[in-house]
Coordinates of C-alpha atoms (C1' of nucleotides) in Angstrom, one line a residue:
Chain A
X793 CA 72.8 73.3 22.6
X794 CA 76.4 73.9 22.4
X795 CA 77.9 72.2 18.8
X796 CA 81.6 72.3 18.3
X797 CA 84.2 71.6 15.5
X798 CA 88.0 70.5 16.0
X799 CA 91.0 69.1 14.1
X800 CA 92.3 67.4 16.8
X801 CA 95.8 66.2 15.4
X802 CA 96.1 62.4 16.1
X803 CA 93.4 61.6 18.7
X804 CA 95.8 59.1 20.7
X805 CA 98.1 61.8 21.6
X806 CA 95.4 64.2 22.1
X807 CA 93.1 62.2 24.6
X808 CA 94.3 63.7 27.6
X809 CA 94.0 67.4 25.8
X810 CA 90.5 66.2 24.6
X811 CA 89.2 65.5 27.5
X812 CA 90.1 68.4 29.4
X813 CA 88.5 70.5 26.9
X814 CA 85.4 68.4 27.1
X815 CA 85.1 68.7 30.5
X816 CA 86.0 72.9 30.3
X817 CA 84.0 73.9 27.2
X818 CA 80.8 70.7 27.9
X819 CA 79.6 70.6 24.7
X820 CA 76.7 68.9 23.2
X821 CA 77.5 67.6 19.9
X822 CA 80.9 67.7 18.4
X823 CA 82.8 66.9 14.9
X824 CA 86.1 65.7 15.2
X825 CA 88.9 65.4 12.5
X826 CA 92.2 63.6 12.0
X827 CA 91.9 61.2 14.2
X828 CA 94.8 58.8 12.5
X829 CA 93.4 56.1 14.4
X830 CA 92.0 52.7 13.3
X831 CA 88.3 52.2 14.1
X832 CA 89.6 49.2 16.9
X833 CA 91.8 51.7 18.4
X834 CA 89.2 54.1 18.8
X835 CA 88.9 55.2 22.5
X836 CA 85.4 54.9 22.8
X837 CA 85.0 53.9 26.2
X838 CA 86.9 57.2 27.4
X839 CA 84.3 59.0 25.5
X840 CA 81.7 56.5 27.0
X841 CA 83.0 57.7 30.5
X842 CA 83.0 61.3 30.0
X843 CA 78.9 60.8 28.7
X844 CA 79.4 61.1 24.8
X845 CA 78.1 58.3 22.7
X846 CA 80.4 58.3 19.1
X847 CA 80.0 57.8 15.8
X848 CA 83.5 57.0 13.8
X849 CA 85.0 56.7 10.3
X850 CA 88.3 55.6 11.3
X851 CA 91.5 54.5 9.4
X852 CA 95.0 53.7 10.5
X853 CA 97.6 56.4 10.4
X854 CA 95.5 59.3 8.8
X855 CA 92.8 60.9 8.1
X856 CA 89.4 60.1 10.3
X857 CA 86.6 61.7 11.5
X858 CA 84.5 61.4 14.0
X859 CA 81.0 62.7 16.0
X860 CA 80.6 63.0 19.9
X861 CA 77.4 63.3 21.5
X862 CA 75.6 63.8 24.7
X863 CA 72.2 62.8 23.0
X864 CA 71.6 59.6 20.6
X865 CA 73.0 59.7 17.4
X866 CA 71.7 57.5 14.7
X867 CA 74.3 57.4 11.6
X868 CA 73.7 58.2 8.5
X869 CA 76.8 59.6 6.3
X870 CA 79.9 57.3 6.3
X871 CA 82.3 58.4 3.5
X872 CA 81.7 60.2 0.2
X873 CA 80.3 58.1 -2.2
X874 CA 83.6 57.4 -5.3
X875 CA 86.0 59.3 -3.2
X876 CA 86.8 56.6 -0.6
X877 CA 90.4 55.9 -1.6
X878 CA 90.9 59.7 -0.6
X879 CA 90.4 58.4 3.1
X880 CA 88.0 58.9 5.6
X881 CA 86.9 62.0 6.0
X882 CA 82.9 62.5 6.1
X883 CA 80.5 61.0 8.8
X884 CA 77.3 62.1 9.9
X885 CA 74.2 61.5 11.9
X886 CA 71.5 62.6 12.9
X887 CA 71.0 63.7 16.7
X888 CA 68.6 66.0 18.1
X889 CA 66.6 66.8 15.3
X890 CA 69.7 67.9 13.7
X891 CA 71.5 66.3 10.6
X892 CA 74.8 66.8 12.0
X893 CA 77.7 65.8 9.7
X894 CA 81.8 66.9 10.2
X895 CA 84.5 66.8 7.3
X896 CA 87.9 66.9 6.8
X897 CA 88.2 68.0 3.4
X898 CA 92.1 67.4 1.6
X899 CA 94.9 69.8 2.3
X900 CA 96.5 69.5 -1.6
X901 CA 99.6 70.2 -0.2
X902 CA 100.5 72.5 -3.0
X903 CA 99.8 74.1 -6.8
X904 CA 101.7 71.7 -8.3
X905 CA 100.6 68.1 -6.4
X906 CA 99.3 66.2 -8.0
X907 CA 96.1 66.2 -4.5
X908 CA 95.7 69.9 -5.4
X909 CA 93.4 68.7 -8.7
X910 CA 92.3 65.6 -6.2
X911 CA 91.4 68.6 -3.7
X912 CA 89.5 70.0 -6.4
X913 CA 87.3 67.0 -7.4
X914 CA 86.8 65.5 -3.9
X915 CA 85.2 69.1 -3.2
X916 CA 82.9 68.7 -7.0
X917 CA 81.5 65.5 -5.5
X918 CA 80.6 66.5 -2.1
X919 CA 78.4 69.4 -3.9
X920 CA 77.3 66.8 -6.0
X921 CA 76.2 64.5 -3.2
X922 CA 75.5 67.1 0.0
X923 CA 72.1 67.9 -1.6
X924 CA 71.2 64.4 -2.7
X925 CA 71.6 63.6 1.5
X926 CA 70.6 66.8 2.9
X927 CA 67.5 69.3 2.2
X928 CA 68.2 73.3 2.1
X929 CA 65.4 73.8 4.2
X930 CA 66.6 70.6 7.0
X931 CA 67.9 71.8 10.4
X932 CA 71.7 70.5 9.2
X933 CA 75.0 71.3 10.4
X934 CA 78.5 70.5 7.9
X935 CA 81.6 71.5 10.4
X936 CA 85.0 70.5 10.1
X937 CA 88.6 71.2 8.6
X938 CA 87.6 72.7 5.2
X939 CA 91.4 73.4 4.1
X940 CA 90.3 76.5 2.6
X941 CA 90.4 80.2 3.2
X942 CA 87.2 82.3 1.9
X943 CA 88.8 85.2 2.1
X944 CA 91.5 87.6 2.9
X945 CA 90.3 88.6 6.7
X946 CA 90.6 84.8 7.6
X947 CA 94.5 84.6 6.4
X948 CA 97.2 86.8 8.4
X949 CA 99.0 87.5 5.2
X950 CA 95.4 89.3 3.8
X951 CA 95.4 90.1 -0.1
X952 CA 99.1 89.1 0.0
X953 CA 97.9 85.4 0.1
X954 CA 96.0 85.2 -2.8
X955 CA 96.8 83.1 -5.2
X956 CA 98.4 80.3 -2.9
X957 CA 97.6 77.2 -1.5
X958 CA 94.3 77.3 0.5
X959 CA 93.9 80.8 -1.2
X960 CA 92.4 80.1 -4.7
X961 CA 89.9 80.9 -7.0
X962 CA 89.7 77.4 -7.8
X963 CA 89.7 76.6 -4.3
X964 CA 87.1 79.1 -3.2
X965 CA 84.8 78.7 -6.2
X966 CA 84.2 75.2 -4.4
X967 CA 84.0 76.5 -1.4
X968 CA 81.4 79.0 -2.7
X969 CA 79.7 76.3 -4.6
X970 CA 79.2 74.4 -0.9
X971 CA 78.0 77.6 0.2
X972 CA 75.1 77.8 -2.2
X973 CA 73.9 75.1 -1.6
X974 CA 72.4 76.8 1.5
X975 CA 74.8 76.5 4.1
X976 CA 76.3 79.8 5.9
X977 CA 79.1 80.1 7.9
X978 CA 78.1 80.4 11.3
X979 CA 81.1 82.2 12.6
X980 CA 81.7 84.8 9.8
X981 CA 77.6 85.5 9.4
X982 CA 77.5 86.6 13.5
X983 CA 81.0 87.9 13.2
X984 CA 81.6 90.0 9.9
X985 CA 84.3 91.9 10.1
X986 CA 86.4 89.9 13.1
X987 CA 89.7 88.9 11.8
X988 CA 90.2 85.0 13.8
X989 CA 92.1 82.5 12.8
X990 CA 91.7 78.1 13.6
X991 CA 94.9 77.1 12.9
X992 CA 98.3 77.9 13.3
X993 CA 101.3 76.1 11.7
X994 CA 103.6 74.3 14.8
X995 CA 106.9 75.6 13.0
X996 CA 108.6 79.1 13.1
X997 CA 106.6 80.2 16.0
X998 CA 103.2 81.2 13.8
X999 CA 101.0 80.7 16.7
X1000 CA 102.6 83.8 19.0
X1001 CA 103.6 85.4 15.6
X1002 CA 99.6 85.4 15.0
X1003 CA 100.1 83.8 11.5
X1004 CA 97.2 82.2 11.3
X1005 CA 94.2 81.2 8.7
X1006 CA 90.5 80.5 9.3
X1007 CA 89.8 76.9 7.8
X1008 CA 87.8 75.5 10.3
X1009 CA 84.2 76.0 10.3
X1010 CA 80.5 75.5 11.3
X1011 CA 78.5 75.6 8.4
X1012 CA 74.3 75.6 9.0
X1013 CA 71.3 75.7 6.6
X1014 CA 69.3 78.9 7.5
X1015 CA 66.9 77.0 10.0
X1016 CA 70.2 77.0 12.3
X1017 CA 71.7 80.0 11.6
X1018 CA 68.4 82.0 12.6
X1019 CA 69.2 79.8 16.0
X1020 CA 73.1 80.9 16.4
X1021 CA 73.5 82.7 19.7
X1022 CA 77.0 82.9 19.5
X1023 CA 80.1 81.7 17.8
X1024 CA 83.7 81.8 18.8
X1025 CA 87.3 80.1 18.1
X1026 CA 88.3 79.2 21.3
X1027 CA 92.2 79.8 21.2
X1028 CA 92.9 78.8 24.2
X1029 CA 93.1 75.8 23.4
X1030 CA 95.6 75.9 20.5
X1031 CA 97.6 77.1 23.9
X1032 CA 99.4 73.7 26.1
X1033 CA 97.3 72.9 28.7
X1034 CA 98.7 71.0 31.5
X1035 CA 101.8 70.7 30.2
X1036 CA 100.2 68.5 27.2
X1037 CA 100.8 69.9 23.8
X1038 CA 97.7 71.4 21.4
X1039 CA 96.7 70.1 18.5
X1040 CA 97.3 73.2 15.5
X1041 CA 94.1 73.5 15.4
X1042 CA 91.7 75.3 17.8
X1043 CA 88.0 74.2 18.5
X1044 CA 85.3 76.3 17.0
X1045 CA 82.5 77.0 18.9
X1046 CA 79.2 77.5 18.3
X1047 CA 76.0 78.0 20.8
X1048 CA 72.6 77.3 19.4
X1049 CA 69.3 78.1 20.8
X1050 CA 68.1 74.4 20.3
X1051 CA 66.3 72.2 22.0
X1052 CA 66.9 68.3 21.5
X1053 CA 64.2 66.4 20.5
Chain B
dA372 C1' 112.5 80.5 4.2
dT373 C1' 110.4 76.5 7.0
dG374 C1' 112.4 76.9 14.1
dT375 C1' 107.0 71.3 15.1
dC376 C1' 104.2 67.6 15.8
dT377 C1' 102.1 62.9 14.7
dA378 C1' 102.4 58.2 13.2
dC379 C1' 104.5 54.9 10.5
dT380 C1' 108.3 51.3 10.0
dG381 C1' 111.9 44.3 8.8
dA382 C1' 111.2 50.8 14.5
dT383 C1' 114.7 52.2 18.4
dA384 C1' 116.3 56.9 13.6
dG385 C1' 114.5 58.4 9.6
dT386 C1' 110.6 59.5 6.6
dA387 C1' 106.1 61.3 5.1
dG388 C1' 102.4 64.3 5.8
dA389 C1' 100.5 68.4 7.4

DNA sequence: ATGTCTACTGATAGTAGA
């Protein structure tokens, strides 16, 4: 069972991009984020073709997140309960015996916007209401864009970042707060020390630069991580493919020893 | 400091957001 995460940048200039990942990489199950597409725009029936059944929570212009999947997904999250002016940006189901759910959790933009405190409390309520929805001891999966670095090894600027935007204690006591809730980070548990990034800003050449930061993750309650076979951040795809343009995000991959059921 | 990309609009260039 291969499950996947990606922050795909506007999914209607990214179909073509998409799809030739899909076909590359064939993965099972995958969360996708920023879609800033309405629900009725929603390509489904590219998906439909390429044998991916979805489950979306769309809006127009921003935001948006959505599940693909090779096996039948019955939905289950849609939106975080009081946060829903914040946009859409949590959707799950449950496929495979999995509770498979993908976020895209708010960037804050910086110290001193007002969305940094928004960040803050849209991150206090999905502590508050992942456990109400999902057991520590479930098979369950929480991937997506999680606008936050843990620590120094997943920024390029290290101990030098601290203290900034997607580099605070405030931000990664929430974090940490997810974490305890018994997910694990299915990327930095297989790979400790491996310094990878998941996104790279378009501007001032970052991505050939190697300024980078790890955001983007799989997160799994222990019944999945004891599954993990491997986990990569597959940057060739932040690369232009075709001659189509990447999303500043790359995919994040991770291969499970799991069997649908 | 900020070299790019996406999507929006009393669109066809400028703005906002990331």
């Amino acid at each position: 069972m291969r499950i996947a995460t990606w922050n795909v940048n506007g999914l209607r200039a990214r179909l073509d991009y998409v799809r030739i990942w899909l076909e590359a990489r064939q993965p099972d199950i995958v969360g996708l984020q920023e879609l800033k597409v309405s629900e009725e725009e929603f390509p489904a029936s590219a998906f439909d073709d390429l044998g991916y059944e979805v489950v979306v929570y769309g809006q127009k212009a921003w935001n948006g997140v959505a599940i693909l999947s090779r096996h039948r997904a019955e939905p289950t999250l849609r939106g975080l309960p009081g946060q829903e002016a914040f946009g859409a940006r949590l959707v799950g189901a449950r496929i495979a015996g999995l509770t498979f759910a993908t976020v895209y959790c708010p960037n804050g933009k910086d110290l001193a916007h007002e969305d940094f405190g928004r960040k803050l409390e849209w991150y206090d309520d999905l502590v508050r209401y992942w456990p109400s929805e999902v057991g520590a001891d479930e098979a369950a999966v929480l991937c997506g864009d999680f606008n936050v670095v843990p620590a120094p090894i997943d920024s390029w600027r290290g101990e030098a970042g601290d203290g900034s935007i997607f580099h605070t204690p405030e931000e990664r006591s929430r974090y940490g707060a997810l974490l305890d809730l018994g997910l694990r980070d299915l990327f930095r548990e297989s790979c400790p020390d491996t310094r990878a990034y998941s996104w790279w800003d378009y501007r001032a050449g970052a991505f050939p630069r190697g300024h980078g930061l790890r955001i983007d993750f799989v997160l799994g309650t222990s019944r999945v991580l004891e599954r993990v076979v491997e986990v990569r951040i597959d940057r060739d795809f932040r690369k232009k493919q075709e001659g189509l343009t990447a999303s500043d995000h790359a995919p994040v991959i991770a291969d499970l020893d799991w069997e649908a059921v």
